[in-house]
Every structure is written in C-alpha cells, then in structure tokens.
Amino acid sequence: MKHMHKRRIGKGIIVIILLGLFATSAFASGTKLTAQSTMKFLSLSVGAKSAGMADCYYSNTPDASVHFLNPAALINLKRTSVFLDRNIWVADITQISGALTQPIGSRAVLGIGLIIMDYGDIPGTEINMVSGGSDDGSREYISTGQVDVNQFAVSCALGVAISNQFSVGGQIKLAHSGLGSSNVILGSDSLVLRNDLDVLAFDVGTQFLTDFKGISFYMSLSNFSGEQAFPRIVQTYNIPLNFSIGATVDIMRLVPGIAEKHSMLFSVKGSHPIDYIEKFNLGMEYSFAKKMFLRGGYKFNYGIEDWSMGMGIRKQLGSRALSFDYAFVNTKYFSGANRMSLAWEF
C-alpha cells in the first residue's frame, strides 16, 4: 500500500510539472514580453490572506478568495462560504471583491465572484488644434471634466476532486473596461467615441495534496483570451495572461505532537506573466489552533511591491465560522497598500 501511495504522489507531481512546462512553452513561444497589456486590474490578487503571504495563496483555513486565485482550490471549502475584500491600493485606487461558494455533493464546489475597481477622480483633457503660430498649428489642452472610468469582472468557477489528493478547476469570466469617451477628428468631421472593451477570459488550475507533512503543489493559468482592441484602435493588446506554479509545506508536522495546535506553512511560487519578467514569491503563515494567524512574505522582480505582512482571527460559532483578515503590502514610491477581508462559513 505504501508503494502504491508513493506511486500516486509521483504521478501527480509529474502531471503538474508536465502541464506547467506545456503551458509555459506554448504561450512563451508565441508571445514576447512587450510590457504592454490591457485590463491590468486583472493582475491584482484578491484576499488579505494571500496578500499577507506575498500572494502565495495557500492557507490552512482557506476562504472563498481562492475562487479568484486557483479554481482547483475551491474543493478545500467544505461549506457554503461568503467572502468580501477591500483593497486600498496605490494612487487612490480601490479594489472591491466578493465571492460566494457552494459545495455540490462531496466532489465539486461551485463559485461565483465579482471584482469592481474604483479609480477615484481623474480629470480629463483633450488636445485642441489652434490655427496660427506655426505651419502645423499650435496645440492647447482643454479640460473635459472627470473621466468616467469603470472596470469590473464577473466570474463563475468550478472545482472538482479527481481523487482525495488531486483536484482540477476552471473559471470563465467576463471583464469590462470603460475608459470614458473621447472626441475624434476624422478629416472635417468629428465624433464622440466610447472607449469600452468587453473580454471573455478563462482560468484553469490544479492542486495536489500529498498528505505527507503538509506538502502540496499547485498550478494555475489565468486570464487566457485572444488579442483585444478598443474601438477604432489598430493596435491590439493581450489581457494579463499569467502562468504560476507553487508548493507549500507545514514544517510543524515534522515535529511530533506540535502540529495539533500549531502550524507553520511555508509557500513558494513562481510566475510567468505575459507582460513582465518572471516573478518569484515567498510566503509564510503561522496559526494557533486555527484561530489566530500571523503572515509574512516577500516578492522578487515586482515593479513596486516587495514585502508584506498580515494577521487574521477566526471565530467558530457552532457550525458556522467568521473570519477577519488584514494585510499590509509595502510599495515602492507609494505609502503602501492596506487590505481587509471578511469570510462567513455556514
């Protein structure tokens, strides 16, 4: 039996590695890192637990935020769960997220989610060509009031357990980006152009729990879609496609008798985004009796983010549970970002 168990673990690891290599080679071979993509809000992670661990999403007490991070991890949620998250990001940008998950039998979990972006007040200007001053005319900038920017994404995901250790998941999302309107001059005519874009995208993920000292492996491919272009714009862009693979271990399970109340998770993750260089994340989470949590992490090769820290409390209320989590993410050139999450299991 032990040999069969080890062979199953080995096969699962091989499957994850092969899928990761295939995805990386398939997308990297056809796409150059141009530092250009649209709908960048889809790159922001969701949830204070993940943020506190430098976006190494795995936790001993997962919540419905995994809907946005890896749909395969939905299978870890054994009860109906409601999740709300507020991310006070840099430059007066706020991200509001919510999710609802529901187990379907013992082998599947369904999730729905919503992300809404608030960019605050953005003054708009446009170029006005003025006759005279030079052969080509001079330019002046006139105010057009506030820019009506609205971005959001709605999604539906399903996680399925293939076995007690291996699960897969998929997600379909509709993302909208509205960048207000602009006046376009075409010869002697002009028109008002709405800068709206709607994109249908897909996520897939896998998760492999070895049951050996809390060692787990996971992989996800997010924001898969074709090239997109705003109305009357020739240039096309990709949304922020990203492939990531990671692993986690509970070192307290290496010491007999301690793991009953104490847990110390260490998690690593590597990412291959379509519009940036490869990224690397390290995260940790200490928990006491799955009631109190301390988190920390560090991000390598990120543009403005580096270290993060967080905490959480979880209160069992009979058959229900209420969780509150907070995370602070240090950002270069800015004052940092704060994230708060609430989760309700029933």
XYZ file of C-alpha atoms in Angstrom:
346
model
C 0.000 0.000 0.000
C 2.836 2.412 0.818
C 4.419 1.777 -2.572
C 1.088 2.427 -4.319
C 0.683 5.646 -2.315
C 4.142 6.862 -3.317
C 3.492 5.990 -6.978
C 0.276 8.045 -6.938
C 2.124 11.003 -5.436
C 4.845 10.687 -8.046
C 2.351 10.532 -10.892
C 0.511 13.585 -9.612
C 3.717 15.617 -9.388
C 4.713 14.555 -12.905
C 1.306 15.601 -14.271
C 1.591 19.058 -12.688
C 5.135 19.582 -13.963
C 4.243 18.457 -17.497
C 1.192 20.717 -17.605
C 3.288 23.627 -16.391
C 6.030 23.052 -18.941
C 3.498 22.679 -21.746
C 1.660 25.877 -20.827
C 4.861 27.882 -20.437
C 6.357 26.733 -23.734
C 3.085 27.140 -25.624
C 2.446 30.729 -24.614
C 6.016 31.980 -24.253
C 6.927 30.751 -27.740
C 4.253 32.884 -29.411
C 4.372 35.999 -27.230
C 7.132 38.462 -26.461
C 7.416 40.361 -23.205
C 6.422 43.772 -24.538
C 5.373 45.334 -21.205
C 2.017 46.065 -22.803
C -1.305 44.595 -21.791
C -4.767 45.898 -21.149
C -7.134 45.395 -18.198
C -4.227 45.342 -15.760
C -6.680 45.249 -12.848
C -6.984 41.522 -13.574
C -3.385 41.163 -12.345
C -4.230 42.250 -8.800
C -4.618 39.384 -6.371
C -7.683 39.069 -4.162
C -7.856 38.471 -0.406
C -5.916 39.564 2.670
C -4.717 36.012 3.353
C -2.991 35.795 0.000
C -1.687 39.384 0.181
C -0.175 38.867 3.627
C 1.732 35.843 2.291
C 3.076 37.775 -0.725
C 0.360 36.259 -2.930
C 1.315 32.675 -2.067
C -2.375 31.914 -1.744
C -2.336 28.628 0.167
C -3.665 28.716 3.761
C -4.609 26.210 6.460
C -8.042 27.859 6.612
C -8.930 28.721 3.008
C -11.833 31.016 2.203
C -13.779 31.839 -0.935
C -10.983 34.123 -2.173
C -9.455 31.017 -3.776
C -12.198 31.444 -6.378
C -10.047 34.207 -7.879
C -6.640 32.612 -7.229
C -6.901 28.961 -8.261
C -10.290 27.360 -9.053
C -8.916 23.900 -8.203
C -8.563 25.013 -4.555
C -12.323 25.529 -4.306
C -12.538 21.856 -3.362
C -10.922 22.768 0.002
C -14.121 24.583 1.012
C -16.462 22.112 2.685
C -19.309 24.532 3.477
C -21.112 27.457 1.904
C -18.817 30.477 2.125
C -19.294 34.200 1.557
C -16.246 36.440 1.086
C -15.765 40.225 0.895
C -12.489 42.068 0.344
C -11.440 45.728 0.172
C -8.038 46.548 -1.239
C -6.956 50.169 -0.732
C -4.335 50.195 -3.464
C -1.878 52.890 -4.553
C -2.735 56.219 -6.208
C -6.273 56.359 -4.730
C -7.229 53.095 -6.442
C -9.612 50.796 -4.578
C -10.480 47.212 -5.469
C -13.705 45.704 -4.085
C -14.166 41.931 -4.443
C -16.745 39.386 -3.368
C -17.412 35.687 -3.842
C -19.937 33.018 -2.929
C -19.057 29.315 -2.988
C -21.295 26.287 -2.624
C -20.297 22.591 -2.404
C -22.102 20.315 -4.859
C -22.032 16.868 -3.347
C -18.685 15.725 -1.970
C -16.585 16.082 -5.132
C -17.314 19.553 -6.537
C -17.595 23.185 -5.430
C -19.213 25.975 -7.447
C -18.198 29.613 -7.060
C -19.320 32.994 -8.389
C -17.339 36.196 -7.997
C -17.268 39.915 -8.694
C -14.419 42.451 -8.840
C -15.083 46.194 -9.059
C -12.422 48.875 -9.470
C -12.686 52.465 -8.226
C -10.047 54.854 -9.602
C -11.221 57.955 -7.781
C -11.330 61.334 -9.520
C -9.475 61.502 -12.830
C -9.538 64.900 -14.611
C -9.847 64.617 -18.377
C -8.203 66.755 -21.061
C -8.097 66.771 -24.820
C -5.896 68.415 -27.426
C -7.380 71.362 -29.277
C -5.660 72.367 -32.508
C -5.411 76.159 -32.842
C -4.770 77.942 -36.132
C -1.740 80.153 -36.466
C 1.508 80.207 -34.607
C 3.162 77.718 -36.962
C 2.539 75.965 -40.234
C 1.120 72.941 -38.433
C -0.894 74.931 -35.938
C -0.266 75.074 -32.237
C -1.855 72.865 -29.589
C -3.637 73.673 -26.394
C -5.115 71.380 -23.780
C -8.657 71.959 -22.626
C -10.445 70.361 -19.675
C -13.254 67.905 -20.371
C -14.293 67.299 -16.757
C -13.964 63.994 -14.934
C -13.186 60.833 -16.900
C -15.862 58.192 -16.435
C -13.707 55.119 -15.769
C -15.348 51.839 -14.810
C -13.783 48.389 -14.733
C -15.213 45.165 -13.356
C -15.187 41.398 -13.852
C -17.846 38.778 -13.093
C -16.868 35.122 -12.967
C -18.119 31.591 -12.408
C -15.817 28.734 -11.380
C -15.997 25.026 -10.663
C -13.523 22.925 -8.699
C -13.672 19.124 -8.969
C -11.872 16.481 -6.907
C -10.461 13.772 -9.168
C -9.259 11.874 -6.101
C -8.744 12.597 -2.392
C -5.461 14.268 -3.295
C -5.781 15.677 -6.814
C -8.253 18.333 -7.956
C -8.759 20.462 -11.057
C -10.739 23.623 -11.650
C -11.857 26.035 -14.321
C -13.274 29.527 -14.407
C -14.972 31.677 -17.021
C -15.028 35.446 -16.559
C -16.443 38.450 -18.340
C -14.273 41.542 -17.866
C -15.303 45.069 -18.787
C -13.120 48.133 -19.191
C -14.727 51.512 -19.776
C -12.322 54.413 -20.228
C -14.869 57.145 -20.821
C -15.390 58.904 -24.135
C -13.206 60.992 -26.413
C -13.676 63.347 -29.346
C -12.088 62.022 -32.518
C -11.441 64.250 -35.550
C -11.711 62.485 -38.912
C -10.893 64.999 -41.631
C -13.548 67.702 -41.439
C -15.818 65.579 -39.263
C -15.655 64.615 -35.611
C -17.345 62.007 -33.493
C -17.633 61.046 -29.844
C -16.083 57.618 -29.295
C -16.887 55.390 -26.312
C -13.713 53.628 -25.154
C -15.352 50.407 -23.958
C -13.986 46.885 -24.154
C -15.570 43.571 -23.087
C -13.477 40.402 -22.905
C -14.352 36.772 -22.232
C -11.449 35.006 -20.466
C -10.722 31.661 -18.843
C -8.699 30.329 -15.887
C -7.623 26.749 -15.196
C -5.854 25.271 -12.193
C -4.692 22.088 -10.490
C -3.943 21.176 -6.891
C -2.140 18.131 -5.499
C -2.192 17.388 -1.747
C 0.396 14.753 -0.851
C -0.784 14.142 2.753
C 2.921 13.960 3.626
C 3.976 16.606 6.174
C 1.527 19.093 4.669
C 3.373 19.226 1.333
C 1.158 20.435 -1.522
C 1.660 21.507 -5.117
C -0.494 23.797 -7.230
C -0.565 25.320 -10.699
C -2.779 27.886 -12.406
C -3.153 29.606 -15.752
C -5.200 32.796 -15.558
C -6.658 35.335 -17.995
C -6.470 33.233 -21.144
C -8.046 35.108 -24.058
C -7.298 36.336 -27.558
C -5.868 39.725 -28.504
C -8.187 42.674 -27.932
C -8.546 46.210 -29.315
C -10.589 49.220 -28.312
C -12.987 50.667 -30.946
C -11.228 52.176 -33.983
C -7.798 51.332 -32.496
C -5.498 49.348 -34.784
C -3.097 48.279 -32.029
C -4.171 45.067 -30.279
C -3.344 44.026 -26.725
C -3.462 40.925 -24.589
C -5.050 40.879 -21.168
C -2.506 39.920 -18.442
C -2.137 36.185 -19.076
C -0.153 34.553 -16.275
C 1.107 31.053 -15.523
C 2.149 30.176 -11.967
C 3.311 27.071 -10.140
C 3.995 26.684 -6.428
C 4.405 24.428 -3.421
C 3.795 24.605 0.313
C 4.929 22.668 3.390
C 3.837 22.704 7.041
C 7.117 22.424 8.992
C 5.286 21.878 12.291
C 4.210 18.481 11.012
C 7.865 17.481 11.051
C 7.779 17.639 14.873
C 5.511 15.044 16.557
C 2.894 16.402 18.959
C 3.154 20.074 17.928
C 1.000 20.023 14.802
C -2.223 19.520 16.776
C -2.446 23.208 17.693
C 0.414 24.869 15.840
C 1.002 25.245 12.118
C 3.794 26.974 10.219
C 3.241 26.988 6.476
C 5.998 27.970 4.071
C 4.963 28.576 0.488
C 6.870 29.369 -2.708
C 5.513 30.425 -6.078
C 6.973 31.220 -9.467
C 5.079 33.150 -12.144
C 5.499 33.697 -15.867
C 3.402 36.753 -16.892
C 2.878 37.743 -20.494
C 3.834 41.379 -19.929
C 6.712 41.245 -17.449
C 9.768 39.258 -16.429
C 9.438 36.097 -14.333
C 8.404 36.690 -10.728
C 9.122 34.767 -7.537
C 7.231 34.792 -4.231
C 7.969 33.533 -0.716
C 5.292 33.421 1.977
C 4.576 32.031 5.428
C 1.627 31.639 7.764
C 1.700 30.723 11.450
C -1.573 29.635 13.026
C -2.545 28.707 16.553
C -5.452 26.249 16.833
C -6.696 27.647 13.503
C -7.971 30.663 15.444
C -5.146 33.221 15.248
C -2.839 33.801 12.294
C 0.342 35.729 11.522
C 1.568 36.062 7.944
C 4.507 37.472 6.036
C 6.162 37.288 2.659
C 8.414 38.810 0.033
C 8.072 39.352 -3.726
C 11.006 39.281 -6.122
C 11.119 41.010 -9.545
C 7.976 43.058 -8.965
C 7.673 46.631 -10.175
C 6.532 48.391 -6.989
C 5.770 45.637 -4.428
C 8.219 43.847 -2.122
C 7.478 42.729 1.463
C 4.095 42.154 3.051
C 2.672 41.155 6.414
C -0.724 40.314 7.830
C -2.825 38.830 10.587
C -6.163 37.098 10.989
C -8.652 35.810 13.540
C -11.262 33.091 13.143
C -14.198 32.551 15.468
C -16.159 29.311 15.484
C -19.868 29.911 16.138
C -21.371 26.453 16.449
C -21.464 25.014 12.937
C -20.590 28.436 11.484
C -17.343 30.388 11.386
C -16.488 34.063 10.943
C -13.031 35.234 9.843
C -11.370 38.640 9.614
C -8.010 39.121 7.890
C -5.787 42.150 7.352
C -2.684 42.637 5.224
C -0.231 45.449 4.560
C 1.746 45.423 1.310
C 4.796 47.666 1.103
C 5.061 49.557 -2.176
C 7.998 51.481 -3.579
C 7.345 55.158 -4.364
C 3.975 54.987 -2.545
C 2.825 54.799 1.073
C 1.802 51.131 0.922
C -1.480 49.304 0.447
C -3.971 48.007 3.006
C -6.319 45.078 2.515
C -9.170 43.819 4.711
C -11.247 40.661 4.214
C -14.291 39.106 5.832
C -15.375 35.485 5.364
C -18.505 33.754 6.646
C -18.894 29.971 6.542
C -22.239 28.335 7.235
